[in-house]
PDB file of C-alpha atoms in Angstrom:
ATOM      1  CA  MET A 139       7.954  14.802  -4.266  1.00 93.00           C
ATOM      2  CA  ARG A 140       5.252  14.352  -6.870  1.00 95.00           C
ATOM      3  CA  ILE A 141       2.169  14.316  -4.659  1.00 96.00           C
ATOM      4  CA  GLY A 142      -1.144  13.550  -6.319  1.00 95.00           C
ATOM      5  CA  GLY A 143      -3.456  13.324  -3.321  1.00 95.00           C
ATOM      6  CA  PHE A 144      -3.788  14.051   0.367  1.00 96.00           C
ATOM      7  CA  ASN A 145      -6.279  12.804   2.930  1.00 95.00           C
ATOM      8  CA  LYS A 146      -6.388  14.909   6.044  1.00 93.00           C
ATOM      9  CA  SER A 147      -7.390  12.127   8.418  1.00 92.00           C
ATOM     10  CA  SER A 148      -7.749   8.346   8.349  1.00 92.00           C
ATOM     11  CA  LEU A 149      -8.533   5.900  11.136  1.00 91.00           C
ATOM     12  CA  THR A 150      -7.689   2.792   9.093  1.00 90.00           C
ATOM     13  CA  ASP A 151      -4.431   3.365   7.205  1.00 94.00           C
ATOM     14  CA  TYR A 152      -2.090   3.259  10.218  1.00 96.00           C
ATOM     15  CA  PRO A 153      -3.182   0.564  12.696  1.00 94.00           C
ATOM     16  CA  GLY A 154      -4.353   2.104  15.944  1.00 94.00           C
ATOM     17  CA  GLN A 155      -3.489   5.681  14.998  1.00 95.00           C
ATOM     18  CA  THR A 156      -5.127   8.721  13.434  1.00 94.00           C
ATOM     19  CA  ALA A 157      -3.090   9.443  10.335  1.00 96.00           C
ATOM     20  CA  ALA A 158      -2.858  11.760   7.361  1.00 97.00           C
ATOM     21  CA  VAL A 159      -2.297   9.997   4.034  1.00 97.00           C
ATOM     22  CA  ILE A 160       0.001  11.284   1.278  1.00 97.00           C
ATOM     23  CA  PHE A 161      -0.439   9.786  -2.210  1.00 97.00           C
ATOM     24  CA  THR A 162       2.526   9.941  -4.580  1.00 97.00           C
ATOM     25  CA  GLN A 163       2.036  10.039  -8.344  1.00 96.00           C
ATOM     26  CA  GLY A 164       3.370   7.350 -10.618  1.00 96.00           C
ATOM     27  CA  CYS A 165       3.707   3.574 -10.559  1.00 96.00           C
ATOM     28  CA  ASN A 166       5.911   1.135 -12.448  1.00 96.00           C
ATOM     29  CA  TRP A 167       3.235  -1.580 -12.450  1.00 97.00           C
ATOM     30  CA  ARG A 168      -0.156  -1.797 -14.150  1.00 96.00           C
ATOM     31  CA  CYS A 169      -2.198  -4.083 -11.920  1.00 94.00           C
ATOM     32  CA  PRO A 170      -5.489  -4.490 -13.807  1.00 92.00           C
ATOM     33  CA  PHE A 171      -7.566  -4.304 -10.611  1.00 92.00           C
ATOM     34  CA  CYS A 172      -5.820  -1.185  -9.240  1.00 91.00           C
ATOM     35  CA  HIS A 173      -8.356   1.077  -7.521  1.00 89.00           C
ATOM     36  CA  ASN A 174      -6.183   4.207  -7.847  1.00 90.00           C
ATOM     37  CA  PRO A 175      -5.727   4.598 -11.643  1.00 90.00           C
ATOM     38  CA  SER A 176      -5.543   8.389 -11.259  1.00 91.00           C
ATOM     39  CA  LEU A 177      -2.185   7.870  -9.529  1.00 93.00           C
ATOM     40  CA  VAL A 178      -0.913   5.328 -12.054  1.00 93.00           C
ATOM     41  CA  ILE A 179      -1.923   6.494 -15.546  1.00 91.00           C
ATOM     42  CA  PRO A 180      -0.231   9.818 -16.451  1.00 90.00           C
ATOM     43  CA  ALA A 181      -3.202  10.934 -18.578  1.00 89.00           C
ATOM     44  CA  GLN A 182      -5.402  10.725 -15.474  1.00 89.00           C
ATOM     45  CA  TYR A 183      -3.108  12.617 -13.099  1.00 90.00           C
ATOM     46  CA  SER A 184      -4.619  15.537 -11.251  1.00 86.00           C
ATOM     47  CA  ASP A 185      -2.537  18.642 -10.551  1.00 91.00           C
ATOM     48  CA  GLU A 186       0.340  18.004  -8.186  1.00 94.00           C
ATOM     49  CA  ILE A 187       0.001  19.268  -4.636  1.00 95.00           C
ATOM     50  CA  PRO A 188       3.074  21.293  -3.617  1.00 96.00           C
ATOM     51  CA  GLU A 189       5.131  19.547  -0.973  1.00 96.00           C
ATOM     52  CA  GLU A 190       5.392  22.720   1.093  1.00 96.00           C
ATOM     53  CA  ARG A 191       1.589  22.869   1.432  1.00 96.00           C
ATOM     54  CA  ILE A 192       1.535  19.316   2.770  1.00 96.00           C
ATOM     55  CA  MET A 193       4.321  20.051   5.242  1.00 96.00           C
ATOM     56  CA  ALA A 194       2.602  23.248   6.410  1.00 96.00           C
ATOM     57  CA  ASN A 195      -0.645  21.341   7.015  1.00 96.00           C
ATOM     58  CA  LEU A 196       1.101  18.588   8.980  1.00 96.00           C
ATOM     59  CA  THR A 197       3.101  21.091  11.015  1.00 95.00           C
ATOM     60  CA  ARG A 198      -0.026  23.049  11.896  1.00 94.00           C
ATOM     61  CA  ARG A 199      -1.733  19.882  13.156  1.00 92.00           C
ATOM     62  CA  LYS A 200       1.100  18.605  15.338  1.00 86.00           C
ATOM     63  CA  GLY A 201      -0.349  17.302  18.572  1.00 86.00           C
ATOM     64  CA  ARG A 202      -3.671  16.418  16.937  1.00 89.00           C
ATOM     65  CA  LEU A 203      -2.238  13.937  14.465  1.00 94.00           C
ATOM     66  CA  ALA A 204      -0.321  10.822  15.467  1.00 96.00           C
ATOM     67  CA  ALA A 205       0.939   9.488  12.151  1.00 97.00           C
ATOM     68  CA  VAL A 206       1.381   9.979   8.427  1.00 98.00           C
ATOM     69  CA  VAL A 207       1.191   7.338   5.690  1.00 98.00           C
ATOM     70  CA  VAL A 208       3.148   7.666   2.446  1.00 98.00           C
ATOM     71  CA  THR A 209       1.502   5.589  -0.265  1.00 97.00           C
ATOM     72  CA  GLY A 210       0.795   5.794  -3.978  1.00 94.00           C
ATOM     73  CA  GLY A 211       1.195   5.031  -6.749  1.00 93.00           C
ATOM     74  CA  GLU A 212       4.582   3.674  -5.711  1.00 98.00           C
ATOM     75  CA  PRO A 213       6.519   5.933  -3.324  1.00 98.00           C
ATOM     76  CA  THR A 214       9.908   4.282  -3.881  1.00 98.00           C
ATOM     77  CA  LEU A 215       9.962   5.650  -7.445  1.00 97.00           C
ATOM     78  CA  GLN A 216      10.268   9.182  -6.074  1.00 97.00           C
ATOM     79  CA  GLY A 217      13.862  10.362  -6.308  1.00 97.00           C
ATOM     80  CA  ASP A 218      13.533  12.478  -3.178  1.00 97.00           C
ATOM     81  CA  LEU A 219      11.655   9.950  -1.022  1.00 98.00           C
ATOM     82  CA  LEU A 220      14.453   9.562   1.530  1.00 98.00           C
ATOM     83  CA  PRO A 221      14.914  13.294   2.241  1.00 98.00           C
ATOM     84  CA  PHE A 222      11.137  13.693   2.337  1.00 98.00           C
ATOM     85  CA  LEU A 223      10.868  10.990   4.996  1.00 98.00           C
ATOM     86  CA  GLU A 224      13.612  12.757   6.931  1.00 97.00           C
ATOM     87  CA  LYS A 225      11.513  15.947   6.904  1.00 97.00           C
ATOM     88  CA  LEU A 226       8.489  14.031   8.179  1.00 97.00           C
ATOM     89  CA  LYS A 227      10.598  12.513  10.956  1.00 95.00           C
ATOM     90  CA  LYS A 228      11.353  15.998  12.267  1.00 95.00           C
ATOM     91  CA  LEU A 229       7.610  16.489  12.895  1.00 95.00           C
ATOM     92  CA  ASP A 230       7.674  13.691  15.508  1.00 94.00           C
ATOM     93  CA  LEU A 231       4.975  11.756  13.696  1.00 96.00           C
ATOM     94  CA  LEU A 232       4.847   7.998  13.277  1.00 98.00           C
ATOM     95  CA  ILE A 233       5.537   7.189   9.616  1.00 98.00           C
ATOM     96  CA  LYS A 234       4.174   4.278   7.604  1.00 98.00           C
ATOM     97  CA  LEU A 235       5.405   3.471   4.108  1.00 98.00           C
ATOM     98  CA  ASP A 236       3.329   1.462   1.622  1.00 98.00           C
ATOM     99  CA  THR A 237       5.209  -0.231  -1.218  1.00 98.00           C
ATOM    100  CA  ASN A 238       4.791  -2.815  -3.963  1.00 97.00           C
ATOM    101  CA  GLY A 239       8.281  -4.127  -3.226  1.00 98.00           C
ATOM    102  CA  SER A 240       9.682  -3.402  -6.684  1.00 98.00           C
ATOM    103  CA  ARG A 241      12.680  -1.423  -5.420  1.00 98.00           C
ATOM    104  CA  PRO A 242      14.328  -3.337  -2.565  1.00 98.00           C
ATOM    105  CA  GLU A 243      17.427  -1.124  -2.702  1.00 98.00           C
ATOM    106  CA  ILE A 244      15.326   1.877  -1.631  1.00 98.00           C
ATOM    107  CA  LEU A 245      13.454  -0.156   0.956  1.00 98.00           C
ATOM    108  CA  ARG A 246      16.764  -1.307   2.424  1.00 98.00           C
ATOM    109  CA  GLU A 247      17.912   2.307   2.805  1.00 98.00           C
ATOM    110  CA  VAL A 248      14.627   3.322   4.429  1.00 98.00           C
ATOM    111  CA  VAL A 249      15.115   0.610   7.045  1.00 98.00           C
ATOM    112  CA  ARG A 250      18.830   1.231   7.498  1.00 98.00           C
ATOM    113  CA  ARG A 251      18.290   4.953   8.138  1.00 98.00           C
ATOM    114  CA  HIS A 252      15.359   4.321  10.522  1.00 98.00           C
ATOM    115  CA  LEU A 253      13.105   6.588   8.478  1.00 98.00           C
ATOM    116  CA  VAL A 254       9.784   4.831   9.126  1.00 98.00           C
ATOM    117  CA  ASP A 255       7.965   3.174  11.997  1.00 98.00           C
ATOM    118  CA  TYR A 256       5.736   0.791  10.037  1.00 98.00           C
ATOM    119  CA  LEU A 257       6.023  -1.003   6.694  1.00 98.00           C
ATOM    120  CA  ALA A 258       3.267  -2.349   4.455  1.00 98.00           C
ATOM    121  CA  MET A 259       3.914  -4.325   1.290  1.00 98.00           C
ATOM    122  CA  ASP A 260       1.428  -5.541  -1.290  1.00 97.00           C
ATOM    123  CA  ILE A 261       1.618  -9.164  -2.357  1.00 97.00           C
ATOM    124  CA  LYS A 262      -0.100  -9.502  -5.719  1.00 96.00           C
ATOM    125  CA  ALA A 263      -0.040 -13.266  -6.282  1.00 96.00           C
ATOM    126  CA  PRO A 264       2.228 -16.320  -6.007  1.00 95.00           C
ATOM    127  CA  LEU A 265       5.549 -15.515  -7.679  1.00 95.00           C
ATOM    128  CA  ALA A 266       4.798 -17.736 -10.679  1.00 94.00           C
ATOM    129  CA  ASN A 267       1.743 -15.589 -11.493  1.00 93.00           C
ATOM    130  CA  TYR A 268       3.144 -12.191 -10.581  1.00 96.00           C
ATOM    131  CA  ALA A 269       3.447 -10.797 -14.101  1.00 94.00           C
ATOM    132  CA  GLU A 270      -0.244 -11.372 -14.793  1.00 93.00           C
ATOM    133  CA  ALA A 271      -1.289  -9.810 -11.498  1.00 94.00           C
ATOM    134  CA  CYS A 272       0.891  -6.706 -11.790  1.00 95.00           C
ATOM    135  CA  GLY A 273       0.432  -6.232 -15.542  1.00 94.00           C
ATOM    136  CA  VAL A 274       4.106  -5.977 -16.527  1.00 95.00           C
ATOM    137  CA  ARG A 275       7.102  -8.199 -17.058  1.00 94.00           C
ATOM    138  CA  LEU A 276       9.408  -8.233 -14.059  1.00 93.00           C
ATOM    139  CA  ASP A 277      12.127 -10.093 -12.243  1.00 94.00           C
ATOM    140  CA  VAL A 278      10.315 -11.502  -9.208  1.00 96.00           C
ATOM    141  CA  GLU A 279      13.582 -11.526  -7.253  1.00 97.00           C
ATOM    142  CA  CYS A 280      12.874  -7.899  -6.374  1.00 97.00           C
ATOM    143  CA  VAL A 281       9.671  -9.050  -4.663  1.00 97.00           C
ATOM    144  CA  ARG A 282      11.432 -11.889  -2.881  1.00 97.00           C
ATOM    145  CA  THR A 283      14.174  -9.556  -1.634  1.00 98.00           C
ATOM    146  CA  SER A 284      11.714  -6.909  -0.474  1.00 98.00           C
ATOM    147  CA  LEU A 285       9.733  -9.534   1.407  1.00 98.00           C
ATOM    148  CA  TRP A 286      12.874 -10.563   3.238  1.00 98.00           C
ATOM    149  CA  ILE A 287      13.665  -6.932   4.098  1.00 98.00           C
ATOM    150  CA  VAL A 288      10.176  -6.264   5.450  1.00 98.00           C
ATOM    151  CA  LYS A 289      10.020  -9.431   7.532  1.00 98.00           C
ATOM    152  CA  ASN A 290      13.502  -8.871   8.968  1.00 98.00           C
ATOM    153  CA  SER A 291      13.275  -5.107   9.415  1.00 98.00           C
ATOM    154  CA  GLY A 292      12.545  -5.264  13.127  1.00 97.00           C
ATOM    155  CA  LEU A 293       9.624  -2.916  12.440  1.00 98.00           C
ATOM    156  CA  PRO A 294       5.888  -3.484  12.831  1.00 98.00           C
ATOM    157  CA  HIS A 295       4.741  -4.565   9.391  1.00 98.00           C
ATOM    158  CA  GLU A 296       1.990  -6.054   7.308  1.00 98.00           C
ATOM    159  CA  LEU A 297       1.690  -7.845   4.001  1.00 98.00           C
ATOM    160  CA  ARG A 298      -1.572  -7.479   2.136  1.00 96.00           C
ATOM    161  CA  THR A 299      -3.341  -8.976  -0.844  1.00 96.00           C
ATOM    162  CA  THR A 300      -6.449  -7.866  -2.703  1.00 95.00           C
ATOM    163  CA  VAL A 301      -8.098 -11.138  -3.753  1.00 94.00           C
ATOM    164  CA  ILE A 302     -10.241 -11.137  -6.881  1.00 92.00           C
ATOM    165  CA  PRO A 303     -12.446 -13.834  -8.419  1.00 90.00           C
ATOM    166  CA  GLY A 304     -11.155 -14.754 -11.863  1.00 88.00           C
ATOM    167  CA  LEU A 305      -7.636 -13.626 -11.043  1.00 90.00           C
ATOM    168  CA  HIS A 306      -6.900 -15.557  -7.852  1.00 91.00           C
ATOM    169  CA  THR A 307      -7.815 -19.227  -7.612  1.00 90.00           C
ATOM    170  CA  VAL A 308      -8.169 -21.122  -4.360  1.00 89.00           C
ATOM    171  CA  GLN A 309      -4.876 -22.852  -5.124  1.00 91.00           C
ATOM    172  CA  GLU A 310      -3.107 -19.517  -5.610  1.00 93.00           C
ATOM    173  CA  ILE A 311      -4.502 -18.163  -2.370  1.00 92.00           C
ATOM    174  CA  ARG A 312      -3.245 -21.273  -0.598  1.00 93.00           C
ATOM    175  CA  GLU A 313       0.200 -20.792  -2.179  1.00 94.00           C
ATOM    176  CA  LEU A 314       0.377 -17.254  -0.793  1.00 95.00           C
ATOM    177  CA  GLY A 315       0.985 -18.854   2.589  1.00 94.00           C
ATOM    178  CA  GLN A 316       4.536 -19.644   1.492  1.00 93.00           C
ATOM    179  CA  LEU A 317       5.220 -15.967   0.740  1.00 95.00           C
ATOM    180  CA  VAL A 318       3.679 -14.449   3.845  1.00 96.00           C
ATOM    181  CA  GLN A 319       5.027 -17.022   6.305  1.00 96.00           C
ATOM    182  CA  GLY A 320       6.817 -15.315   9.164  1.00 97.00           C
ATOM    183  CA  ALA A 321       5.118 -11.944   8.719  1.00 97.00           C
ATOM    184  CA  GLN A 322       3.519 -10.192  11.670  1.00 97.00           C
ATOM    185  CA  ARG A 323       0.267  -9.331   9.967  1.00 97.00           C
ATOM    186  CA  PHE A 324      -1.397 -10.481   6.766  1.00 97.00           C
ATOM    187  CA  VAL A 325      -4.287  -8.406   5.457  1.00 96.00           C
ATOM    188  CA  VAL A 326      -6.715  -9.730   2.870  1.00 95.00           C
ATOM    189  CA  GLN A 327      -8.464  -6.802   1.214  1.00 93.00           C
ATOM    190  CA  GLU A 328     -11.934  -6.883  -0.252  1.00 92.00           C
ATOM    191  CA  PHE A 329     -11.876  -5.998  -3.943  1.00 92.00           C
ATOM    192  CA  LEU A 330     -13.106  -2.478  -4.706  1.00 85.00           C
ATOM    193  CA  SER A 331     -14.557  -2.499  -8.218  1.00 84.00           C
ATOM    194  CA  ASP A 332     -16.011   0.980  -8.735  1.00 85.00           C
ATOM    195  CA  SER A 333     -12.775   2.344 -10.222  1.00 84.00           C
ATOM    196  CA  THR A 334     -10.230  -0.008 -11.794  1.00 89.00           C
ATOM    197  CA  LEU A 335      -7.323   0.376 -14.161  1.00 88.00           C
ATOM    198  CA  ARG A 336      -8.694  -2.101 -16.701  1.00 90.00           C
ATOM    199  CA  PRO A 337     -12.396  -1.696 -17.548  1.00 88.00           C
ATOM    200  CA  GLU A 338     -13.157  -5.432 -17.524  1.00 88.00           C
ATOM    201  CA  TYR A 339     -12.521  -5.446 -13.766  1.00 87.00           C
ATOM    202  CA  LYS A 340     -14.940  -2.619 -13.069  1.00 88.00           C
ATOM    203  CA  GLY A 341     -18.095  -3.918 -11.430  1.00 87.00           C
ATOM    204  CA  ARG A 342     -16.704  -7.424 -10.984  1.00 88.00           C
ATOM    205  CA  VAL A 343     -18.322  -9.139  -7.991  1.00 89.00           C
ATOM    206  CA  ALA A 344     -15.897  -9.559  -5.098  1.00 91.00           C
ATOM    207  CA  PHE A 345     -15.458 -12.646  -2.954  1.00 91.00           C
ATOM    208  CA  THR A 346     -18.007 -12.747  -0.138  1.00 92.00           C
ATOM    209  CA  ARG A 347     -16.812 -11.627   3.246  1.00 93.00           C
ATOM    210  CA  LYS A 348     -17.456 -15.095   4.605  1.00 94.00           C
ATOM    211  CA  THR A 349     -15.123 -16.479   1.937  1.00 94.00           C
ATOM    212  CA  LEU A 350     -12.471 -13.929   2.891  1.00 94.00           C
ATOM    213  CA  ALA A 351     -12.822 -14.878   6.549  1.00 95.00           C
ATOM    214  CA  ASP A 352     -12.671 -18.576   5.703  1.00 95.00           C
ATOM    215  CA  MET A 353      -9.349 -18.061   3.938  1.00 95.00           C
ATOM    216  CA  GLU A 354      -7.738 -17.732   7.353  1.00 95.00           C
ATOM    217  CA  LYS A 355      -7.297 -21.508   7.468  1.00 95.00           C
ATOM    218  CA  TYR A 356      -4.592 -21.253   4.806  1.00 94.00           C
ATOM    219  CA  PHE A 357      -2.555 -18.847   6.927  1.00 95.00           C
ATOM    220  CA  ARG A 358      -2.878 -20.255  10.448  1.00 91.00           C
ATOM    221  CA  ASN A 359       0.530 -20.831  12.023  1.00 93.00           C
ATOM    222  CA  LYS A 360       2.132 -18.796   9.217  1.00 96.00           C
ATOM    223  CA  VAL A 361       1.449 -15.235  10.406  1.00 97.00           C
ATOM    224  CA  SER A 362       0.794 -13.714  13.815  1.00 96.00           C
ATOM    225  CA  GLU A 363      -2.394 -11.940  12.753  1.00 97.00           C
ATOM    226  CA  TYR A 364      -4.877 -12.430   9.912  1.00 97.00           C
ATOM    227  CA  VAL A 365      -7.100  -9.460   9.047  1.00 95.00           C
ATOM    228  CA  VAL A 366      -9.924  -8.954   6.549  1.00 95.00           C
ATOM    229  CA  ARG A 367     -10.174  -5.324   5.409  1.00 92.00           C
ATOM    230  CA  THR A 368     -13.534  -4.433   3.918  1.00 88.00           C
ATOM    231  CA  THR A 369     -14.388  -1.574   1.593  1.00 81.00           C
ATOM    232  CA  GLU A 370     -16.419   0.083   4.377  1.00 71.00           C
ATOM    233  CA  GLU A 371     -13.270   0.307   6.460  1.00 66.00           C
ATOM    234  CA  GLY A 372     -11.677   2.085   3.555  1.00 57.00           C
ATOM    235  CA  LEU A 373      -9.009   1.248   1.005  1.00 60.00           C
ATOM    236  CA  ALA A 374      -6.532   4.059   0.587  1.00 63.00           C
ATOM    237  CA  GLN A 375      -7.807   6.452  -2.076  1.00 62.00           C
ATOM    238  CA  PRO A 376      -7.186  10.168  -2.507  1.00 71.00           C
ATOM    239  CA  GLU A 377     -10.164  12.360  -1.799  1.00 65.00           C
ATOM    240  CA  PRO A 378     -11.726  14.382  -4.638  1.00 54.00           C
ATOM    241  CA  VAL A 379      -9.704  17.434  -5.639  1.00 46.00           C
ATOM    242  CA  GLU A 380     -12.040  19.910  -3.962  1.00 47.00           C
ATOM    243  CA  GLN A 381     -11.804  17.977  -0.682  1.00 50.00           C
ATOM    244  CA  GLU A 382      -8.002  17.838  -0.947  1.00 50.00           C
ATOM    245  CA  ALA A 383      -7.895  21.596  -1.328  1.00 49.00           C
ATOM    246  CA  GLU A 384     -10.178  22.004   1.662  1.00 51.00           C
ATOM    247  CA  ALA A 385      -8.022  19.653   3.723  1.00 57.00           C
ATOM    248  CA  LEU A 386      -4.981  21.840   3.154  1.00 60.00           C
ATOM    249  CA  VAL A 387      -6.614  25.020   4.372  1.00 51.00           C
TER     250      VAL A 387
END
C-alpha cells in the first residue's frame, strides 16, 4: 500500500467510534476544490509510510481503538487494497472505506468479501456536471454503478458532498436528491478553502452554515439522515509529517 498519511485518532471519521485514519497516495481525479492536494499531486507527495509501521501501531493499540478508516487520495487505485483490508480485519477493528466511486469493480469485491463494515462515497455533482466537478473526463456510469453498490450493500453507509459557491448552484444541489435517494445518510460538508488543488478556490468563501442546514429541504423523504459536517468537526486530512511520525511511535 502506498500510504501518504496517518492520523492516530479521530472522533469524526467513523460515526460513533474512535478511529485511526490511513491516507493512501494517488487519485485518478483532479477535483479543483480538493483539500488534500498532497495526496493527489505526485510532486507534492510526502515520503511514504511503510505499511508494517501502520500495522504495528494498530496492533499495539488493540483494545483502545475501535475502528480504522481507509481514505485518500483514492484507495481503490491501490493494487493491494483487498489483501490490506484482509490484514486489518484480523485486528478485529471496524473498517470504513472512503471512495470516489470510480472503480465499482473493486467496490463490488470489497462488499462481496465482507472486508469492511462501513462505506462512504463522495458525490461531486449531478451526473451532467460531473466532469467539471472532478476535473477529468470520465464515464459517469462508474459513478452510477458504485452508487447502486453502496446503497444495496447491506452495510451502514453515507454519501457526501462538499458544496461550493460558484461550482454548485441551487438547482444542482436540488438535483443531487435524485442521486442520493435511498441512501441511509447524506452528509453535506462545509468547504475547506485553506488548501485546495486549484489556487482560484483557495480562500473562497463557503456557504453559510444556515444555508447548509436549509438545504435539508431538498433531501427530506429521500435519505434517512441529513448531516452537516463543519470544518471544526474536521474533514479528513493527514497530520503534518512530524505529527505522523510521532503517532507511529
